[in-house]
Amino acid sequence: MAKDETRIFYSSPESQKGLAGKTVAVIGYGNQGRAQALNLRDNGAQVVIGNINDPYKARAEADGFRVQDLPGAAGGADVVMLLLPDEVLPGVFADQIKPHLKPGAVLSFASGYTVAFDLIDLPPEADVLLVAPRMIGVGVRERFLTGAGFYCFVGVHQDHSGRALEHLLALTDGIGGLLKPAIEVTFKQEAVLDLFNEQAFGPAFGQVLLSSISVLTEQGIPPEAALVEMYMSEEMAYTYQQMARTGLVRQTLFHSHTSQYGAMSRGIRFRNLGLKERMQAIYRDIESGSFAREWQKPRSRLIFKALRFFAMRQFINRLEQKVRRSLGLKETAFEEAGEDQVSAILDDPVLQAEIESFRESFEY
Ligand code: NDP
């Protein structure tokens, strides 16, 4: 294999029986935890759940699992899957998991974030693996049951045992992650990709949608029609599926000739909007660890609350609720902080400049 060639992994008889006789602790019975634990059990693995005393614990018990506290579950396991939110993982790992690990226990992460940005203190005497499904938890379970599978990004950060790759493939296969080929990446690459998608592609796409809706409704197109056209019909989701199945450009052949001519002849007008330069700057911000350091600061938690406050009050949310009512759809309930709950942040003199820029950019 050429040095710069990506390694792709497939299921094999070895990976299928790689967890035989091993106890796997799934720490955190949330979105990923539940799906992965159920898949592992269906594949014959011995699974114990580590969870705090909350509704997730009751759910794990109702699903027939043995549930222990975090130190208990981690301490008795050969493989420990750390499926807690990234922001709580470093603290919980240091206090409740690391001191209790069996010598030589294998540690597995579903996200590269904490390791990539040096937020977690790992024991040197452990294999450290990444098994990161590119699928939400519900999809991980559903696509296991249907046999459709889901892609995973996988990698080895520490190979203490000399058998880390073997462990990686066994675990990936165990959660159903080798029903499709798995792609090797480093922890850093996985984290950067994830954040880039969230910070560059997602918001840029969101702005495209918002600008389109604004142009259309300002020109008198009924909002019901505009929203259905842009995303509520789910036609876009279908187009995305076709991109995955047929090809980004090739799928356009499924559209009418008018559509193809219009899209291609007008498409070039959007080529030089400076998007790439902005995306490169965001990439650098992520890759250098600058974003992760910013997000660690208590100040960022305050900014986050203000951002959510403004985002939830945007005009599009009101328009959407109106459209949903006219189309007889259920109104979506979401938690909305009252102005009084964030007034201390909104009036904080140190944060004023940033708060004002949010107020303007969110069409509050
Ligand atoms: P969830 O938000 O669903 O939470 C996971 C579990 O962690 C819950 O049981 C939760 O219980 C528990 N938990 C939260 N805080 C604490 C705490 N302080 N102490 C102990 N337990 C706690 O997480 P996800 O499944 O979304 O994410 C888990 C990992 O998977 C992350 O690394 C994430 O990046 C990765 N991942 C997630 C994907 C997704 O689709 N969500 C996709 C791919 C990877 P409670 O809420 O009651 O506190």
Short mmCIF file of C-alpha atoms and ligand atoms in Angstrom, two decimals:
data_model
loop_
_atom_site.label_atom_id
_atom_site.label_comp_id
_atom_site.label_asym_id
_atom_site.label_seq_id
_atom_site.Cartn_x
_atom_site.Cartn_y
_atom_site.Cartn_z
CA MET A 1 0.00 0.00 0.00
CA ALA A 2 1.32 3.47 -0.88
CA LYS A 3 2.31 5.56 2.14
CA ASP A 4 -0.31 8.22 1.53
CA GLU A 5 -3.10 5.74 0.82
CA THR A 6 -6.01 5.68 3.27
CA ARG A 7 -6.47 2.41 5.16
CA ILE A 8 -9.98 1.02 4.86
CA PHE A 9 -11.10 -1.81 7.13
CA TYR A 10 -13.62 -4.59 6.49
CA SER A 11 -15.20 -7.25 8.63
CA SER A 12 -13.29 -10.53 8.93
CA PRO A 13 -13.70 -13.79 10.89
CA GLU A 14 -11.05 -12.44 13.35
CA SER A 15 -12.84 -9.13 13.94
CA GLN A 16 -16.14 -10.97 14.38
CA LYS A 17 -14.87 -13.04 17.28
CA GLY A 18 -12.43 -10.49 18.70
CA LEU A 19 -14.56 -9.66 21.75
CA ALA A 20 -15.08 -13.28 22.83
CA GLY A 21 -14.60 -13.67 26.57
CA LYS A 22 -14.14 -9.91 27.10
CA THR A 23 -16.30 -7.65 29.24
CA VAL A 24 -17.17 -4.34 27.61
CA ALA A 25 -18.25 -1.43 29.81
CA VAL A 26 -20.35 1.16 28.04
CA ILE A 27 -19.97 4.35 30.06
CA GLY A 28 -22.99 6.61 29.46
CA TYR A 29 -26.31 5.20 28.22
CA GLY A 30 -27.19 8.21 26.04
CA ASN A 31 -27.61 8.57 22.27
CA GLN A 32 -24.56 6.56 21.29
CA GLY A 33 -24.32 4.49 24.49
CA ARG A 34 -27.71 2.83 24.13
CA ALA A 35 -27.35 2.07 20.42
CA GLN A 36 -23.83 0.70 20.70
CA ALA A 37 -24.58 -1.36 23.82
CA LEU A 38 -27.59 -3.02 22.18
CA ASN A 39 -25.62 -3.78 19.01
CA LEU A 40 -22.71 -5.20 21.00
CA ARG A 41 -25.04 -7.45 23.00
CA ASP A 42 -26.78 -8.68 19.84
CA ASN A 43 -23.33 -9.53 18.47
CA GLY A 44 -22.66 -11.71 21.51
CA ALA A 45 -20.49 -9.39 23.62
CA GLN A 46 -20.72 -9.32 27.39
CA VAL A 47 -21.85 -5.76 28.16
CA VAL A 48 -22.17 -3.86 31.41
CA ILE A 49 -23.41 -0.28 31.61
CA GLY A 50 -21.83 2.45 33.73
CA ASN A 51 -24.28 5.28 34.35
CA ILE A 52 -25.17 7.81 37.01
CA ASN A 53 -28.50 7.47 38.78
CA ASP A 54 -30.73 9.19 36.20
CA PRO A 55 -33.51 8.28 33.74
CA TYR A 56 -30.88 6.75 31.39
CA LYS A 57 -30.06 4.23 34.09
CA ALA A 58 -33.70 3.15 34.31
CA ARG A 59 -33.78 2.82 30.53
CA ALA A 60 -30.68 0.61 30.52
CA GLU A 61 -32.23 -1.60 33.20
CA ALA A 62 -35.49 -1.79 31.26
CA ASP A 63 -33.42 -2.88 28.25
CA GLY A 64 -32.14 -5.76 30.41
CA PHE A 65 -28.60 -4.55 31.14
CA ARG A 66 -26.70 -4.76 34.40
CA VAL A 67 -26.03 -1.15 35.42
CA GLN A 68 -23.31 -0.09 37.83
CA ASP A 69 -21.88 3.23 38.90
CA LEU A 70 -19.04 4.52 36.74
CA PRO A 71 -16.09 3.29 38.84
CA GLY A 72 -17.72 -0.14 39.26
CA ALA A 73 -18.41 -0.67 35.56
CA ALA A 74 -15.05 0.67 34.38
CA GLY A 75 -13.11 -1.27 37.01
CA GLY A 76 -14.46 -4.67 36.00
CA ALA A 77 -14.07 -4.30 32.23
CA ASP A 78 -11.49 -5.30 29.63
CA VAL A 79 -12.77 -2.67 27.23
CA VAL A 80 -14.13 0.69 28.41
CA MET A 81 -16.18 2.70 25.92
CA LEU A 82 -16.29 6.35 26.92
CA LEU A 83 -19.64 7.55 25.58
CA LEU A 84 -20.13 10.69 27.63
CA PRO A 85 -20.52 14.22 26.25
CA ASP A 86 -17.09 15.63 25.33
CA GLU A 87 -17.39 18.54 27.73
CA VAL A 88 -17.83 16.37 30.85
CA LEU A 89 -15.56 13.50 29.80
CA PRO A 90 -12.15 14.83 31.03
CA GLY A 91 -13.40 15.54 34.58
CA VAL A 92 -15.42 12.33 34.92
CA PHE A 93 -12.57 10.26 33.48
CA ALA A 94 -10.01 11.69 35.93
CA ASP A 95 -12.21 11.26 39.00
CA GLN A 96 -14.31 8.17 38.37
CA ILE A 97 -12.71 6.03 35.70
CA LYS A 98 -8.95 6.31 35.45
CA PRO A 99 -8.20 5.38 39.09
CA HIS A 100 -10.31 2.21 38.79
CA LEU A 101 -9.18 0.77 35.44
CA LYS A 102 -7.87 -2.81 35.26
CA PRO A 103 -4.23 -2.96 34.14
CA GLY A 104 -4.15 -3.15 30.35
CA ALA A 105 -7.78 -2.11 29.88
CA VAL A 106 -8.61 -0.87 26.39
CA LEU A 107 -10.10 2.63 26.19
CA SER A 108 -12.36 3.61 23.33
CA PHE A 109 -13.68 7.04 22.34
CA ALA A 110 -16.54 7.91 19.97
CA SER A 111 -15.06 11.34 19.29
CA GLY A 112 -11.45 12.46 18.91
CA TYR A 113 -12.03 15.88 20.51
CA THR A 114 -10.73 15.46 24.06
CA VAL A 115 -7.62 13.51 23.04
CA ALA A 116 -6.85 15.64 19.98
CA PHE A 117 -6.88 18.87 21.96
CA ASP A 118 -5.04 17.49 25.05
CA LEU A 119 -8.00 17.88 27.37
CA ILE A 120 -7.76 14.43 28.92
CA ASP A 121 -5.02 12.75 30.89
CA LEU A 122 -4.62 9.20 29.58
CA PRO A 123 -2.85 6.35 31.36
CA PRO A 124 0.20 5.25 29.30
CA GLU A 125 -0.50 1.56 29.95
CA ALA A 126 -3.71 1.37 27.88
CA ASP A 127 -4.62 0.92 24.24
CA VAL A 128 -6.48 4.06 23.20
CA LEU A 129 -8.89 3.67 20.30
CA LEU A 130 -11.27 5.77 18.27
CA VAL A 131 -14.51 4.26 16.98
CA ALA A 132 -16.58 7.20 15.75
CA PRO A 133 -19.81 6.39 13.91
CA ARG A 134 -20.88 8.94 11.30
CA MET A 135 -24.45 8.47 12.39
CA ILE A 136 -26.69 9.57 15.25
CA GLY A 137 -27.44 6.95 17.90
CA VAL A 138 -30.90 6.05 16.65
CA GLY A 139 -29.42 5.45 13.19
CA VAL A 140 -26.63 3.29 14.63
CA ARG A 141 -29.27 0.97 16.07
CA GLU A 142 -31.72 1.07 13.15
CA ARG A 143 -29.07 0.51 10.49
CA PHE A 144 -27.61 -2.37 12.49
CA LEU A 145 -31.02 -4.03 12.66
CA THR A 146 -31.71 -3.57 8.94
CA GLY A 147 -28.17 -4.57 7.98
CA ALA A 148 -27.66 -1.29 6.08
CA GLY A 149 -24.76 -0.31 8.37
CA PHE A 150 -23.13 3.07 8.90
CA TYR A 151 -19.69 4.51 8.24
CA CYS A 152 -17.17 4.80 11.06
CA PHE A 153 -13.94 6.76 11.39
CA VAL A 154 -11.48 4.64 13.35
CA GLY A 155 -7.97 5.02 14.66
CA VAL A 156 -5.35 4.03 17.22
CA HIS A 157 -3.82 6.70 19.44
CA GLN A 158 -1.87 4.42 21.80
CA ASP A 159 -0.84 0.82 21.18
CA HIS A 160 0.24 -0.40 24.59
CA SER A 161 -0.56 -4.07 24.04
CA GLY A 162 0.86 -4.32 20.53
CA ARG A 163 -2.62 -5.59 19.55
CA ALA A 164 -4.48 -2.29 19.40
CA LEU A 165 -5.49 -2.67 15.76
CA GLU A 166 -6.97 -6.10 16.50
CA HIS A 167 -8.93 -4.60 19.41
CA LEU A 168 -10.04 -1.70 17.25
CA LEU A 169 -11.49 -3.91 14.54
CA ALA A 170 -13.18 -6.23 17.05
CA LEU A 171 -14.88 -3.31 18.74
CA THR A 172 -15.87 -1.63 15.50
CA ASP A 173 -17.33 -4.90 14.23
CA GLY A 174 -19.06 -5.41 17.59
CA ILE A 175 -21.06 -2.19 17.34
CA GLY A 176 -21.99 -2.96 13.72
CA GLY A 177 -19.43 -0.52 12.33
CA LEU A 178 -17.97 -2.93 9.78
CA LEU A 179 -21.23 -3.60 7.97
CA LYS A 180 -19.84 -0.77 5.85
CA PRO A 181 -16.10 -0.17 5.36
CA ALA A 182 -14.44 1.82 8.18
CA ILE A 183 -12.00 4.62 7.36
CA GLU A 184 -8.76 5.15 9.28
CA VAL A 185 -8.10 8.67 10.59
CA THR A 186 -6.17 10.15 13.49
CA PHE A 187 -8.01 11.48 16.54
CA LYS A 188 -7.08 14.97 15.40
CA GLN A 189 -8.41 14.44 11.89
CA GLU A 190 -11.73 13.14 13.23
CA ALA A 191 -12.07 16.07 15.59
CA VAL A 192 -11.15 18.63 12.93
CA LEU A 193 -13.56 17.10 10.41
CA ASP A 194 -16.39 17.10 12.90
CA LEU A 195 -15.82 20.69 13.98
CA PHE A 196 -15.29 21.88 10.41
CA ASN A 197 -18.60 20.40 9.39
CA GLU A 198 -20.26 22.13 12.34
CA GLN A 199 -18.51 25.49 11.98
CA ALA A 200 -18.01 25.93 8.23
CA PHE A 201 -20.23 23.73 6.09
CA GLY A 202 -23.32 23.79 8.36
CA PRO A 203 -23.47 27.53 9.00
CA ALA A 204 -22.62 28.38 5.36
CA PHE A 205 -25.45 26.11 4.22
CA GLY A 206 -27.75 27.68 6.83
CA GLN A 207 -26.99 31.14 5.46
CA VAL A 208 -27.79 29.96 1.94
CA LEU A 209 -31.19 28.76 3.14
CA LEU A 210 -31.93 31.93 5.11
CA SER A 211 -30.90 34.22 2.25
CA SER A 212 -33.05 32.25 -0.19
CA ILE A 213 -36.10 32.36 2.09
CA SER A 214 -35.61 36.06 2.66
CA VAL A 215 -35.36 36.87 -1.10
CA LEU A 216 -38.40 34.74 -1.93
CA THR A 217 -40.72 36.00 0.80
CA GLU A 218 -39.71 39.65 0.26
CA GLN A 219 -40.81 39.22 -3.36
CA GLY A 220 -44.22 37.98 -2.26
CA ILE A 221 -43.83 34.21 -2.53
CA PRO A 222 -46.08 32.68 0.20
CA PRO A 223 -43.86 31.58 3.11
CA GLU A 224 -45.61 28.20 3.11
CA ALA A 225 -44.48 27.63 -0.48
CA ALA A 226 -40.98 29.02 0.12
CA LEU A 227 -40.29 26.79 3.13
CA VAL A 228 -41.73 23.71 1.47
CA GLU A 229 -39.60 24.41 -1.62
CA MET A 230 -36.41 25.01 0.36
CA TYR A 231 -36.54 22.21 2.92
CA MET A 232 -39.90 21.16 4.36
CA SER A 233 -40.74 18.86 1.45
CA GLU A 234 -37.63 16.80 2.36
CA GLU A 235 -36.77 16.80 -1.34
CA MET A 236 -33.35 18.15 -0.41
CA ALA A 237 -32.81 15.18 1.92
CA TYR A 238 -33.64 12.92 -1.00
CA THR A 239 -31.20 14.80 -3.25
CA TYR A 240 -28.53 14.33 -0.59
CA GLN A 241 -29.23 10.62 -0.63
CA GLN A 242 -28.80 10.60 -4.39
CA MET A 243 -25.49 12.47 -4.06
CA ALA A 244 -24.26 9.69 -1.76
CA ARG A 245 -25.55 6.93 -4.04
CA THR A 246 -24.78 8.36 -7.48
CA GLY A 247 -22.34 11.26 -7.15
CA LEU A 248 -22.34 14.93 -6.27
CA VAL A 249 -22.56 16.13 -9.87
CA ARG A 250 -23.85 12.98 -11.54
CA GLN A 251 -27.08 13.05 -9.55
CA THR A 252 -28.01 16.25 -11.45
CA LEU A 253 -28.80 13.97 -14.41
CA PHE A 254 -31.95 12.95 -12.51
CA HIS A 255 -33.23 16.51 -12.77
CA SER A 256 -34.94 18.09 -15.80
CA HIS A 257 -32.92 19.70 -18.58
CA THR A 258 -34.27 23.11 -17.56
CA SER A 259 -33.04 22.48 -14.03
CA GLN A 260 -29.61 21.32 -15.19
CA TYR A 261 -29.12 24.25 -17.60
CA GLY A 262 -30.26 26.82 -15.01
CA ALA A 263 -28.17 25.37 -12.20
CA MET A 264 -24.99 25.09 -14.25
CA SER A 265 -25.23 28.41 -16.07
CA ARG A 266 -26.08 30.35 -12.87
CA GLY A 267 -23.98 28.21 -10.53
CA ILE A 268 -20.77 29.89 -11.61
CA ARG A 269 -22.02 33.20 -10.20
CA PHE A 270 -21.64 31.77 -6.70
CA ARG A 271 -18.09 30.52 -7.18
CA ASN A 272 -16.10 33.51 -5.97
CA LEU A 273 -17.91 34.60 -2.83
CA GLY A 274 -14.84 34.27 -0.65
CA LEU A 275 -16.29 31.16 0.99
CA LYS A 276 -13.10 29.17 0.62
CA GLU A 277 -10.97 31.81 2.35
CA ARG A 278 -13.40 31.97 5.27
CA MET A 279 -13.43 28.21 5.50
CA GLN A 280 -9.63 28.09 5.47
CA ALA A 281 -9.56 30.55 8.37
CA ILE A 282 -12.06 28.41 10.30
CA TYR A 283 -9.98 25.31 9.55
CA ARG A 284 -6.84 26.99 10.93
CA ASP A 285 -8.72 28.10 14.03
CA ILE A 286 -9.85 24.54 14.67
CA GLU A 287 -6.61 22.78 13.75
CA SER A 288 -4.42 25.03 15.90
CA GLY A 289 -6.55 24.20 18.96
CA SER A 290 -7.60 27.83 19.22
CA PHE A 291 -11.32 26.95 19.08
CA ALA A 292 -10.95 24.22 21.74
CA ARG A 293 -9.11 26.62 24.06
CA GLU A 294 -11.80 29.25 23.54
CA TRP A 295 -14.60 26.74 24.30
CA GLN A 296 -12.85 25.71 27.53
CA LYS A 297 -13.14 29.24 28.95
CA PRO A 298 -16.05 29.98 31.34
CA ARG A 299 -16.62 33.15 29.28
CA SER A 300 -17.57 31.00 26.27
CA ARG A 301 -20.36 29.33 28.29
CA LEU A 302 -21.85 32.78 28.89
CA ILE A 303 -21.49 33.71 25.22
CA PHE A 304 -23.15 30.40 24.33
CA LYS A 305 -26.22 31.27 26.42
CA ALA A 306 -26.48 34.66 24.71
CA LEU A 307 -26.08 33.06 21.27
CA ARG A 308 -28.86 30.57 21.99
CA PHE A 309 -31.07 33.37 23.26
CA PHE A 310 -30.69 35.34 20.03
CA ALA A 311 -30.83 32.30 17.74
CA MET A 312 -34.15 31.15 19.20
CA ARG A 313 -35.70 34.59 18.68
CA GLN A 314 -34.83 34.87 15.01
CA PHE A 315 -37.54 35.82 12.56
CA ILE A 316 -37.30 32.48 10.77
CA ASN A 317 -38.52 30.66 13.90
CA ARG A 318 -41.69 32.73 14.01
CA LEU A 319 -42.21 32.33 10.27
CA GLU A 320 -41.70 28.59 10.56
CA GLN A 321 -44.22 28.26 13.38
CA LYS A 322 -46.78 30.18 11.29
CA VAL A 323 -46.14 27.92 8.30
CA ARG A 324 -46.43 24.82 10.47
CA ARG A 325 -49.80 26.01 11.79
CA SER A 326 -51.11 26.71 8.26
CA LEU A 327 -50.01 23.28 7.08
CA GLY A 328 -51.58 21.57 10.10
CA LEU A 329 -48.22 20.36 11.39
CA LYS A 330 -47.44 19.92 15.05
CA GLU A 331 -45.71 22.99 16.48
CA THR A 332 -42.21 22.17 17.62
CA ALA A 333 -41.70 22.92 21.27
CA PHE A 334 -38.24 24.03 22.28
CA GLU A 335 -36.79 25.44 25.41
CA GLU A 336 -36.48 29.18 25.21
CA ALA A 337 -34.71 31.19 27.88
CA GLY A 338 -36.62 34.27 28.99
CA GLU A 339 -34.89 37.64 28.70
CA ASP A 340 -34.70 37.79 32.51
CA GLN A 341 -32.66 34.55 32.57
CA VAL A 342 -29.96 36.03 30.35
CA SER A 343 -30.22 39.71 31.29
CA ALA A 344 -27.06 39.56 33.42
CA ILE A 345 -25.15 38.29 30.38
CA LEU A 346 -26.78 40.68 27.91
CA ASP A 347 -25.91 43.62 30.18
CA ASP A 348 -22.39 42.46 31.07
CA PRO A 349 -20.12 45.42 30.16
CA VAL A 350 -17.20 43.11 29.28
CA LEU A 351 -19.28 41.17 26.75
CA GLN A 352 -21.05 44.19 25.24
CA ALA A 353 -19.25 44.35 21.88
CA GLU A 354 -19.90 40.68 21.16
CA ILE A 355 -23.51 40.81 22.36
CA GLU A 356 -24.21 43.75 20.05
CA SER A 357 -22.78 41.91 17.05
CA PHE A 358 -25.05 38.90 17.78
CA ARG A 359 -28.05 41.20 18.18
CA GLU A 360 -27.42 42.58 14.70
CA SER A 361 -26.45 39.40 12.91
CA PHE A 362 -29.34 37.32 14.23
CA GLU A 363 -32.08 39.72 12.97
CA TYR A 364 -33.39 39.83 16.53
P1 NDP B 1 -25.40 12.08 25.45
O1 NDP B 1 -25.59 13.55 25.54
O2 NDP B 1 -26.50 11.27 24.88
O3 NDP B 1 -25.01 11.60 26.92
C1 NDP B 1 -24.38 10.38 27.18
C2 NDP B 1 -24.53 9.97 28.62
O4 NDP B 1 -23.65 10.70 29.45
C3 NDP B 1 -25.90 10.11 29.24
O5 NDP B 1 -26.21 8.90 29.91
C4 NDP B 1 -25.70 11.25 30.21
O6 NDP B 1 -26.59 11.23 31.30
C5 NDP B 1 -24.30 10.97 30.68
N1 NDP B 1 -23.67 12.11 31.41
C6 NDP B 1 -23.73 13.43 31.11
N2 NDP B 1 -23.04 14.15 32.02
C7 NDP B 1 -22.53 13.27 32.90
C8 NDP B 1 -21.73 13.40 34.06
N3 NDP B 1 -21.28 14.57 34.49
N4 NDP B 1 -21.38 12.27 34.74
C9 NDP B 1 -21.79 11.05 34.30
N5 NDP B 1 -22.58 10.86 33.22
C10 NDP B 1 -22.94 11.95 32.53
O7 NDP B 1 -24.04 11.81 24.60
P2 NDP B 1 -23.87 11.30 23.10
O8 NDP B 1 -24.24 9.86 22.99
O9 NDP B 1 -24.49 12.28 22.16
O10 NDP B 1 -22.28 11.45 22.92
C11 NDP B 1 -21.38 10.49 23.48
C12 NDP B 1 -20.10 10.48 22.67
O11 NDP B 1 -20.39 10.04 21.35
C13 NDP B 1 -19.44 11.84 22.53
O12 NDP B 1 -18.05 11.66 22.53
C14 NDP B 1 -19.90 12.31 21.16
O13 NDP B 1 -19.01 13.25 20.58
C15 NDP B 1 -19.89 10.98 20.41
N6 NDP B 1 -20.73 10.92 19.21
C16 NDP B 1 -22.02 11.35 19.27
C17 NDP B 1 -22.83 11.27 18.15
C18 NDP B 1 -24.27 11.67 18.24
O14 NDP B 1 -24.95 11.46 17.26
N7 NDP B 1 -24.78 12.21 19.33
C19 NDP B 1 -22.31 10.75 16.86
C20 NDP B 1 -20.97 10.22 16.95
C21 NDP B 1 -20.21 10.35 18.08
P3 NDP B 1 -27.35 12.62 31.75
O15 NDP B 1 -27.78 13.34 30.49
O16 NDP B 1 -28.49 12.18 32.60
O17 NDP B 1 -26.38 13.42 32.51
#
